[in-house]
Structures are given as C-alpha cells and as structure tokens.
Amino acid sequence: MKIEAVDLFYLAMPEITDEADGSQDALLVRVSAGGLVGWGECEAAPLPSIAAFVCPKSHGVCRPVGASVLGQVLEGPEDIARIAALVGYNSMDLLQAPHTFSGIEMALWDLLGKKRQEPAWRLLGYKTAHRKTPYASLLFGDTPQITLHRARKARQDGFSAAKFGWGPVGRGDVKADADHFVAAREGLGRDAELMVDVGQIFVEDVEAAAARLKPLDEAGVLWIEEPFHGGALEAYAALSARGARVRVAGGESAHNVHMAQHLIVYGGIGFVQIDCGRIGGIGPARKVADLAVARGVTYVNHTFTSHLALSASLQPFAGLSESRICEYPADPKALAAAITENHIVPGADGLIAAPDAPGLGMDVDLESLKPYLLDTEIRVGGQVLYRTPAI
Ligand SMILES: [Mg+2]
C-alpha cells in the first residue's frame, strides 16, 4: 500500500471555555491507502497542527509533516516506525510536528490492522488485551461540596476509581486543598481508588507540593499527578524522594520517548501517563511501556477526549496485566462522544479492554460530527495550502 491521502478535520464545540478540558475541540485524521482508511486523533490545538502538516518548508530539517508521510509505503509495523523516524528527522525544528504526527501514526495502525484483520495491540506483539479498571477522570469542583457531589456521582455511575484534577487545587492554601481531597474520598468511599492531578500548578516549587503530601496520604490517594512542569526533573526527583505513600505520576506532556524516559529514569515517578495523541502515536508509547516494565514503573494511558483516542491509548499497554488501571474520559463534551459510533463501555465486571477488532476497532460517525466541523483554509502567497476536505 501507498499512503495516498491524509485528511485533517478541525472539529470544535460552539464555545471554547477556559476549563482545562481538552475535549472541547479535536483534530481528526483520516489516512487513505490501498482502498482502506484509518482514523486517528491529535491531542493538540487543531489549527497549528494542520499548519505543521502543510506549512512551506522552512529549511532542510524544518519541513512540513506531510512531506515525510504522503506517498510512503505502508506494509507493516516497521513502515510506521520508518515513517516516524523520517518525520522526526525532517521536522526536528518544527515543534508542532510530534502532535500532528501522533494522530497520523494512530491512523496508520488502524489502517494496517484493517488490512490484516488484526487489532493494533496484536500487531504490537501482545497476545491478549487484558481487562482494566477504568478510572473516571474528572475536574475538581469550585467548592469541596461540588467535588463531593461529583465523586458520589462517579460512584453511582459504577466507577470504582476516580481522578480529580485542576480547578482550585494548588491555588489556595494547603487546608483548602485538603478539604477537596477529603470531599473526593468521602464521595467515592473508602474502597475506591482515588488519584489527584494538580496540572503542573507548582511549576518547580518542591516545598509547595510537599506540603500537600500529608493530606494526600490521609485521603488515601494513590498518586499525585503532574505536580511540576513536565521538564522539571529535579523537582520530580526531589518530591519522589520524600517517601510519601502517595506516588508521583507524570508523562502526559511528553512529546517524545526521551521525555517520558527522563521522567522515569531521573524523575523517580511511580506512574507514567502517556497520551498517544502527543507522544508521536502508539509505537513510541509502546516503547515507554516496555521501559516502564523494566524499571518497575506502572504505565497508564492519558486520555481525556474521544473513544477513538481512548482505544489508541489502550493499545500500547493492552497486554500488560500488571497495569490494571486506565484513564477513562467520564464527562467529555458532546463533540468527543459524537466522534465514534461505538464506545468502549465497562462490562458487567466494571472493566474495559482495548477492542478485539481490526485496527483500533472504532467506527467514526461522519454524520454526527458534521455539525462540529469548522470550515478552514490556510493560504500563503495566494496559494491555498489547506482547505477542509470533503467528509
Ligand atoms: Mg493530567
């Protein structure tokens, strides 16, 4: 097969708010080859990601992503890795390139899986897609009462694990944060798994983060996620070394394998969380999963958007039985739900697994996403470089 076309669709909710909710827009990717199509999704701002695909060459290693993808041969996983290496080298100075390529890379696995009638996780070498406990990924409320209500609802919705993040936590004093941790625990009950995501709020301030360790331990929190900037490795290492029961988690900001590797090797994290829509797709995520196993770190997906992205994010660690927990977008915007016809829903056991179906196993719902499609054009020097393709 030859890659004949890569179509990028800019989708957005009618209103984009300041909430740290990445499901408000989406860049959906369709790759065509050999009479088949594969789908993927970038976890990135759509417009600059489209621009990274079509922009004029800036110099020899600042080429548009499209130049390294279109016309390439796709016969096996080794071709996906080869194309990824081409993009990595030819676009090394184009910082949006990994984000753009992430959605394309997912689509290549989807396409190859459809061609071979195998799920992507089997193409990655796994024999089984182990069932995992989905944790509801939620935002802290503006008040502990709202947090309590959201935690109770997650429990009523059948989740035995939940993560609360962002919102006011880290912006006030330690007591205010502790009240939210207590509320989340109370709403979930003692027997549920609770995680906390502070969304880089402490930047590199180890003492500010460390002041939260005791209330986190008291609330029985499994991990504190992204206390610092994704590159603040010394701060990660210093906090991890405090020896709290709560472990440090991070990795969603990794744009390549090396960034995730550094968090594992130098940052001392206990959980590495990878977003396939950012790190370059499923192949690089699988490499991180292997490294995590070798280092005794637990691999977890990072997914806050559609079930297409969820399926892609489950593939790299589908076969790891010891990685038993996975992020599940519990309250995404309507757009994210509209992207696929089918959804990955917990079974009677409350668990989910990567689909046992060709490719990513998700059917994109063209009709239901049409209302969210933003008509877009990029024009340079009188030449149209991009126009929204026909759906
Ligand atoms: Mg997070």
Short mmCIF file of C-alpha atoms and ligand atoms in Angstrom, two decimals:
data_model
loop_
_atom_site.label_atom_id
_atom_site.label_comp_id
_atom_site.label_asym_id
_atom_site.label_seq_id
_atom_site.Cartn_x
_atom_site.Cartn_y
_atom_site.Cartn_z
CA MET A 1 0.00 0.00 0.00
CA LYS A 2 1.00 3.59 -0.57
CA ILE A 3 -0.24 6.46 1.56
CA GLU A 4 -2.44 8.35 -0.89
CA ALA A 5 -4.08 10.97 1.29
CA VAL A 6 -4.05 12.40 4.80
CA ASP A 7 -7.21 14.39 5.54
CA LEU A 8 -7.37 16.60 8.62
CA PHE A 9 -10.71 17.68 10.11
CA TYR A 10 -10.92 20.59 12.56
CA LEU A 11 -13.83 19.96 14.94
CA ALA A 12 -14.91 22.25 17.77
CA MET A 13 -17.67 22.90 20.25
CA PRO A 14 -19.62 26.11 19.56
CA GLU A 15 -17.98 27.71 22.58
CA ILE A 16 -14.47 27.04 23.95
CA THR A 17 -14.14 27.84 27.65
CA ASP A 18 -11.10 28.36 29.90
CA GLU A 19 -11.70 24.98 31.59
CA ALA A 20 -8.75 22.58 31.41
CA ASP A 21 -10.96 20.30 29.32
CA GLY A 22 -9.23 19.04 26.19
CA SER A 23 -12.41 17.56 24.74
CA GLN A 24 -13.68 20.95 23.53
CA ASP A 25 -12.12 20.60 20.12
CA ALA A 26 -10.42 17.88 18.12
CA LEU A 27 -8.22 17.30 15.12
CA LEU A 28 -9.44 14.12 13.48
CA VAL A 29 -7.14 12.43 10.97
CA ARG A 30 -8.10 10.16 8.08
CA VAL A 31 -5.37 8.32 6.21
CA SER A 32 -6.16 6.55 2.91
CA ALA A 33 -4.08 3.74 1.41
CA GLY A 34 -4.82 0.70 -0.72
CA GLY A 35 -8.58 1.30 -0.77
CA LEU A 36 -8.73 1.41 3.06
CA VAL A 37 -8.93 4.25 5.54
CA GLY A 38 -7.56 4.55 9.06
CA TRP A 39 -8.53 7.11 11.70
CA GLY A 40 -6.59 8.90 14.39
CA GLU A 41 -6.84 11.96 16.60
CA CYS A 42 -4.28 14.54 17.66
CA GLU A 43 -4.34 15.76 21.26
CA ALA A 44 -3.37 19.29 20.27
CA ALA A 45 -4.71 22.64 19.09
CA PRO A 46 -6.11 21.81 15.65
CA LEU A 47 -5.04 24.85 13.60
CA PRO A 48 -1.27 24.85 14.35
CA SER A 49 -1.33 21.07 13.93
CA ILE A 50 -2.87 21.40 10.46
CA ALA A 51 -0.31 24.09 9.71
CA ALA A 52 2.51 21.73 10.70
CA PHE A 53 1.24 19.28 8.08
CA VAL A 54 1.07 21.76 5.19
CA CYS A 55 3.40 24.66 6.00
CA PRO A 56 6.06 25.67 3.49
CA LYS A 57 9.46 24.14 4.14
CA SER A 58 11.42 26.49 6.40
CA HIS A 59 14.75 24.70 5.91
CA GLY A 60 16.08 21.17 5.44
CA VAL A 61 15.05 19.82 8.85
CA CYS A 62 12.06 22.09 9.26
CA ARG A 63 9.84 20.50 6.63
CA PRO A 64 6.09 20.02 6.85
CA VAL A 65 4.96 16.66 8.25
CA GLY A 66 3.11 15.89 5.03
CA ALA A 67 6.38 15.79 3.07
CA SER A 68 7.54 12.76 5.09
CA VAL A 69 4.22 10.89 5.05
CA LEU A 70 2.47 11.26 1.70
CA GLY A 71 3.43 8.64 -0.89
CA GLN A 72 5.19 6.41 1.66
CA VAL A 73 4.83 2.63 1.52
CA LEU A 74 2.83 1.01 4.34
CA GLU A 75 3.10 -2.77 4.55
CA GLY A 76 3.95 -3.48 8.18
CA PRO A 77 4.68 -2.00 11.62
CA GLU A 78 8.28 -1.43 10.52
CA ASP A 79 6.99 1.06 7.94
CA ILE A 80 5.18 3.02 10.64
CA ALA A 81 8.44 3.24 12.61
CA ARG A 82 10.33 4.21 9.46
CA ILE A 83 7.89 6.99 8.61
CA ALA A 84 8.01 8.19 12.24
CA ALA A 85 11.80 8.40 12.03
CA LEU A 86 11.55 10.36 8.76
CA VAL A 87 9.17 12.86 10.34
CA GLY A 88 11.36 13.08 13.44
CA TYR A 89 14.43 13.96 11.42
CA ASN A 90 12.95 16.06 8.63
CA SER A 91 10.80 18.10 11.04
CA MET A 92 13.15 18.26 14.02
CA ASP A 93 12.85 22.06 14.20
CA LEU A 94 9.07 22.11 13.72
CA LEU A 95 7.88 21.75 17.31
CA GLN A 96 4.25 21.00 16.48
CA ALA A 97 5.29 18.04 14.31
CA PRO A 98 5.02 15.33 17.02
CA HIS A 99 1.49 16.46 17.86
CA THR A 100 0.43 16.40 14.23
CA PHE A 101 2.10 13.08 13.52
CA SER A 102 0.56 11.45 16.61
CA GLY A 103 -2.90 11.35 15.02
CA ILE A 104 -1.47 10.19 11.70
CA GLU A 105 0.53 7.43 13.39
CA MET A 106 -2.62 6.14 15.15
CA ALA A 107 -4.43 6.13 11.81
CA LEU A 108 -1.59 4.09 10.28
CA TRP A 109 -2.04 1.39 12.95
CA ASP A 110 -5.79 1.48 12.36
CA LEU A 111 -5.28 1.11 8.62
CA LEU A 112 -2.73 -1.67 8.93
CA GLY A 113 -4.95 -3.51 11.41
CA LYS A 114 -7.87 -3.31 8.99
CA LYS A 115 -5.68 -4.60 6.17
CA ARG A 116 -4.52 -7.58 8.26
CA GLN A 117 -7.82 -8.01 10.13
CA GLU A 118 -5.97 -7.80 13.44
CA PRO A 119 -6.34 -5.43 16.38
CA ALA A 120 -3.49 -2.97 16.72
CA TRP A 121 -2.47 -4.50 20.07
CA ARG A 122 -1.82 -7.81 18.32
CA LEU A 123 0.32 -6.04 15.71
CA LEU A 124 2.28 -4.65 18.68
CA GLY A 125 3.07 -8.21 19.76
CA TYR A 126 0.54 -8.71 22.56
CA LYS A 127 -1.45 -11.97 22.72
CA THR A 128 -4.21 -10.68 24.99
CA ALA A 129 -5.87 -7.35 25.70
CA HIS A 130 -6.19 -7.51 29.49
CA ARG A 131 -9.25 -6.02 31.11
CA LYS A 132 -8.51 -2.90 33.14
CA THR A 133 -10.24 -0.81 35.76
CA PRO A 134 -11.37 2.47 34.17
CA TYR A 135 -10.99 5.47 36.40
CA ALA A 136 -13.36 8.36 35.91
CA SER A 137 -11.32 11.40 35.00
CA LEU A 138 -13.00 14.46 36.49
CA LEU A 139 -12.26 18.06 37.37
CA PHE A 140 -12.32 19.31 40.97
CA GLY A 141 -15.37 21.46 41.70
CA ASP A 142 -15.06 25.13 42.59
CA THR A 143 -16.00 24.12 46.14
CA PRO A 144 -15.43 20.90 48.14
CA GLN A 145 -19.21 20.38 48.08
CA ILE A 146 -19.18 20.21 44.27
CA THR A 147 -16.18 17.85 44.41
CA LEU A 148 -18.11 15.66 46.87
CA HIS A 149 -21.13 15.64 44.56
CA ARG A 150 -19.02 14.69 41.52
CA ALA A 151 -17.34 11.89 43.47
CA ARG A 152 -20.69 10.49 44.59
CA LYS A 153 -21.97 10.64 41.02
CA ALA A 154 -18.89 8.79 39.71
CA ARG A 155 -19.55 6.05 42.27
CA GLN A 156 -23.23 5.93 41.33
CA ASP A 157 -22.19 5.69 37.68
CA GLY A 158 -20.37 2.49 38.57
CA PHE A 159 -16.75 3.67 38.78
CA SER A 160 -14.60 2.08 41.47
CA ALA A 161 -11.79 4.55 40.77
CA ALA A 162 -11.68 8.26 40.01
CA LYS A 163 -9.19 11.02 39.48
CA PHE A 164 -9.85 14.64 40.32
CA GLY A 165 -7.80 17.38 38.81
CA TRP A 166 -7.18 21.03 38.14
CA GLY A 167 -9.82 23.51 39.34
CA PRO A 168 -8.88 25.43 42.50
CA VAL A 169 -6.38 22.91 43.89
CA GLY A 170 -2.90 24.36 44.39
CA ARG A 171 -4.19 27.91 44.04
CA GLY A 172 -5.12 28.44 47.69
CA ASP A 173 -3.67 27.14 50.94
CA VAL A 174 -2.98 23.57 51.97
CA LYS A 175 -6.14 23.40 54.11
CA ALA A 176 -8.34 24.38 51.14
CA ASP A 177 -6.77 21.62 49.05
CA ALA A 178 -7.09 19.10 51.87
CA ASP A 179 -10.82 19.85 52.04
CA HIS A 180 -11.15 18.85 48.38
CA PHE A 181 -9.16 15.63 48.93
CA VAL A 182 -11.38 14.73 51.90
CA ALA A 183 -14.52 15.54 49.88
CA ALA A 184 -13.40 13.38 46.97
CA ARG A 185 -12.61 10.50 49.31
CA GLU A 186 -15.91 10.85 51.13
CA GLY A 187 -17.88 10.86 47.88
CA LEU A 188 -16.06 7.83 46.49
CA GLY A 189 -15.99 5.76 49.66
CA ARG A 190 -13.00 4.09 51.33
CA ASP A 191 -12.87 1.13 48.97
CA ALA A 192 -12.44 3.12 45.74
CA GLU A 193 -9.14 4.16 44.20
CA LEU A 194 -8.57 7.94 44.27
CA MET A 195 -5.99 9.91 42.31
CA VAL A 196 -5.24 13.63 42.24
CA ASP A 197 -4.00 15.70 39.29
CA VAL A 198 -2.64 19.15 40.09
CA GLY A 199 -1.85 20.06 36.47
CA GLN A 200 1.70 21.48 36.88
CA ILE A 201 0.43 24.10 39.32
CA PHE A 202 3.61 24.15 41.44
CA VAL A 203 5.87 24.58 38.36
CA GLU A 204 9.08 23.58 40.23
CA ASP A 205 8.26 24.52 43.82
CA VAL A 206 9.04 21.28 45.68
CA GLU A 207 8.06 22.60 49.12
CA ALA A 208 4.62 23.73 47.95
CA ALA A 209 3.95 20.27 46.52
CA ALA A 210 5.46 18.50 49.53
CA ALA A 211 3.09 20.41 51.84
CA ARG A 212 0.22 18.50 50.19
CA LEU A 213 1.71 15.04 50.71
CA LYS A 214 0.33 14.54 54.21
CA PRO A 215 -3.30 15.40 53.34
CA LEU A 216 -2.98 13.29 50.19
CA ASP A 217 -1.75 10.33 52.26
CA GLU A 218 -4.51 10.88 54.79
CA ALA A 219 -7.10 10.74 51.99
CA GLY A 220 -5.53 7.50 50.72
CA VAL A 221 -4.61 8.98 47.35
CA LEU A 222 -2.74 6.62 45.01
CA TRP A 223 -0.84 9.27 43.04
CA ILE A 224 -0.27 12.99 42.74
CA GLU A 225 -0.13 13.80 39.06
CA GLU A 226 1.95 16.47 37.33
CA PRO A 227 2.94 18.49 40.38
CA PHE A 228 5.50 20.32 38.20
CA HIS A 229 6.33 21.41 34.68
CA GLY A 230 6.90 18.30 32.57
CA GLY A 231 10.60 19.07 32.23
CA ALA A 232 11.30 19.92 35.90
CA LEU A 233 13.05 16.61 36.52
CA GLU A 234 14.94 17.75 39.63
CA ALA A 235 11.67 18.79 41.28
CA TYR A 236 10.08 15.46 40.35
CA ALA A 237 13.05 13.58 41.81
CA ALA A 238 13.06 15.67 44.99
CA LEU A 239 9.34 15.13 45.63
CA SER A 240 9.54 11.41 44.83
CA ALA A 241 12.40 11.12 47.34
CA ARG A 242 10.22 12.42 50.20
CA GLY A 243 8.99 8.87 50.70
CA ALA A 244 5.28 9.59 50.95
CA ARG A 245 2.86 6.73 50.42
CA VAL A 246 1.29 8.71 47.57
CA ARG A 247 3.41 8.19 44.43
CA VAL A 248 4.28 10.85 41.89
CA ALA A 249 2.81 10.50 38.39
CA GLY A 250 3.53 12.31 35.15
CA GLY A 251 4.23 11.93 31.47
CA GLU A 252 1.25 13.36 29.60
CA SER A 253 3.35 16.31 28.49
CA ALA A 254 5.94 14.02 26.88
CA HIS A 255 6.21 14.78 23.17
CA ASN A 256 8.69 12.00 22.53
CA VAL A 257 10.01 8.82 24.10
CA HIS A 258 13.02 10.59 25.61
CA MET A 259 10.92 12.99 27.68
CA ALA A 260 8.97 10.10 29.19
CA GLN A 261 12.16 8.12 29.70
CA HIS A 262 13.72 11.01 31.63
CA LEU A 263 10.73 11.23 33.97
CA ILE A 264 11.09 7.52 34.68
CA VAL A 265 14.86 7.39 34.99
CA TYR A 266 15.62 10.78 36.58
CA GLY A 267 12.25 11.97 37.92
CA GLY A 268 11.57 8.93 40.09
CA ILE A 269 7.89 8.73 39.15
CA GLY A 270 5.82 5.70 40.13
CA PHE A 271 3.29 6.01 37.31
CA VAL A 272 3.98 7.13 33.74
CA GLN A 273 1.00 8.50 31.87
CA ILE A 274 1.24 8.65 28.11
CA ASP A 275 -1.06 10.35 25.65
CA CYS A 276 -0.78 8.67 22.27
CA GLY A 277 -2.11 11.89 20.72
CA ARG A 278 1.01 13.77 21.84
CA ILE A 279 3.98 11.43 22.14
CA GLY A 280 4.01 10.54 18.46
CA GLY A 281 1.39 7.82 18.49
CA ILE A 282 1.13 4.19 19.54
CA GLY A 283 4.64 2.98 18.61
CA PRO A 284 6.53 5.42 20.86
CA ALA A 285 4.00 4.79 23.66
CA ARG A 286 4.74 1.07 23.41
CA LYS A 287 8.45 1.83 23.87
CA VAL A 288 7.65 3.77 27.05
CA ALA A 289 5.52 0.87 28.28
CA ASP A 290 8.47 -1.50 27.82
CA LEU A 291 10.77 0.86 29.69
CA ALA A 292 8.22 1.26 32.49
CA VAL A 293 8.04 -2.52 32.95
CA ALA A 294 11.84 -2.75 33.03
CA ARG A 295 12.01 -0.01 35.69
CA GLY A 296 9.13 -1.16 37.89
CA VAL A 297 7.01 1.86 36.98
CA THR A 298 3.31 1.45 36.20
CA TYR A 299 2.22 2.53 32.73
CA VAL A 300 -1.13 4.34 32.47
CA ASN A 301 -2.82 5.97 29.48
CA HIS A 302 -3.66 9.64 29.43
CA THR A 303 -6.98 10.20 27.65
CA PHE A 304 -9.48 12.98 28.15
CA THR A 305 -11.20 13.08 24.77
CA SER A 306 -12.94 10.64 22.41
CA HIS A 307 -13.17 6.85 22.41
CA LEU A 308 -11.07 6.79 19.25
CA ALA A 309 -8.29 8.37 21.32
CA LEU A 310 -9.17 6.01 24.18
CA SER A 311 -8.80 2.93 22.00
CA ALA A 312 -5.48 4.21 20.64
CA SER A 313 -4.25 4.90 24.18
CA LEU A 314 -5.19 1.42 25.40
CA GLN A 315 -3.21 -0.36 22.66
CA PRO A 316 0.37 0.25 23.90
CA PHE A 317 -0.26 -1.42 27.27
CA ALA A 318 -3.14 -3.74 26.37
CA GLY A 319 -1.02 -6.81 27.06
CA LEU A 320 0.40 -5.66 30.41
CA SER A 321 -1.61 -7.47 33.08
CA GLU A 322 0.14 -5.63 35.92
CA SER A 323 -1.00 -2.25 34.55
CA ARG A 324 -4.53 -2.74 35.78
CA ILE A 325 -5.85 0.84 35.85
CA CYS A 326 -6.68 3.11 32.91
CA GLU A 327 -7.92 6.64 32.43
CA TYR A 328 -11.47 6.90 31.14
CA PRO A 329 -12.97 10.20 29.94
CA ALA A 330 -16.07 10.17 32.13
CA ASP A 331 -17.57 13.54 31.31
CA PRO A 332 -16.36 14.71 27.89
CA LYS A 333 -18.01 17.37 25.77
CA ALA A 334 -20.69 16.25 23.27
CA LEU A 335 -18.21 16.55 20.40
CA ALA A 336 -15.92 13.86 21.86
CA ALA A 337 -18.81 11.43 22.24
CA ALA A 338 -20.00 12.19 18.70
CA ILE A 339 -16.74 11.19 17.02
CA THR A 340 -17.40 7.44 17.14
CA GLU A 341 -20.50 5.33 16.57
CA ASN A 342 -19.35 2.69 19.05
CA HIS A 343 -17.96 3.34 22.51
CA ILE A 344 -15.77 1.42 24.93
CA VAL A 345 -18.12 0.76 27.83
CA PRO A 346 -17.40 -1.11 31.05
CA GLY A 347 -18.72 -4.68 31.14
CA ALA A 348 -20.70 -6.30 33.96
CA ASP A 349 -17.37 -6.63 35.82
CA GLY A 350 -16.88 -2.84 35.61
CA LEU A 351 -13.75 -3.32 33.48
CA ILE A 352 -12.82 -2.28 29.96
CA ALA A 353 -10.36 -3.58 27.37
CA ALA A 354 -8.95 -2.43 24.05
CA PRO A 355 -11.38 -3.63 21.35
CA ASP A 356 -10.79 -7.09 19.89
CA ALA A 357 -11.48 -5.81 16.38
CA PRO A 358 -9.34 -4.81 13.38
CA GLY A 359 -7.17 -1.75 13.86
CA LEU A 360 -8.43 0.47 16.66
CA GLY A 361 -11.89 -1.11 16.44
CA MET A 362 -13.73 2.20 16.39
CA ASP A 363 -16.22 3.39 13.76
CA VAL A 364 -16.05 7.11 13.08
CA ASP A 365 -19.51 8.67 12.87
CA LEU A 366 -19.26 11.09 9.96
CA GLU A 367 -22.88 12.26 10.21
CA SER A 368 -22.84 13.11 13.89
CA LEU A 369 -19.58 15.04 13.74
CA LYS A 370 -20.59 17.22 10.77
CA PRO A 371 -22.15 19.94 13.00
CA TYR A 372 -18.79 20.38 14.74
CA LEU A 373 -16.70 20.69 11.56
CA LEU A 374 -15.04 24.11 11.21
CA ASP A 375 -14.55 25.26 7.66
CA THR A 376 -10.87 26.17 7.49
CA GLU A 377 -8.45 27.45 4.88
CA ILE A 378 -4.72 28.18 5.04
CA ARG A 379 -3.42 30.38 2.25
CA VAL A 380 0.17 31.54 1.70
CA GLY A 381 1.29 33.82 -1.12
CA GLY A 382 -2.01 33.40 -2.91
CA GLN A 383 -1.74 29.60 -2.83
CA VAL A 384 -4.21 27.50 -0.83
CA LEU A 385 -2.13 25.08 1.28
CA TYR A 386 -5.10 23.61 3.13
CA ARG A 387 -8.84 23.60 2.78
CA THR A 388 -11.23 21.46 4.84
CA PRO A 389 -11.53 18.20 2.87
CA ALA A 390 -14.84 16.67 1.89
CA ILE A 391 -16.03 14.49 4.74
MG MG B 1 -3.24 15.20 33.92
#
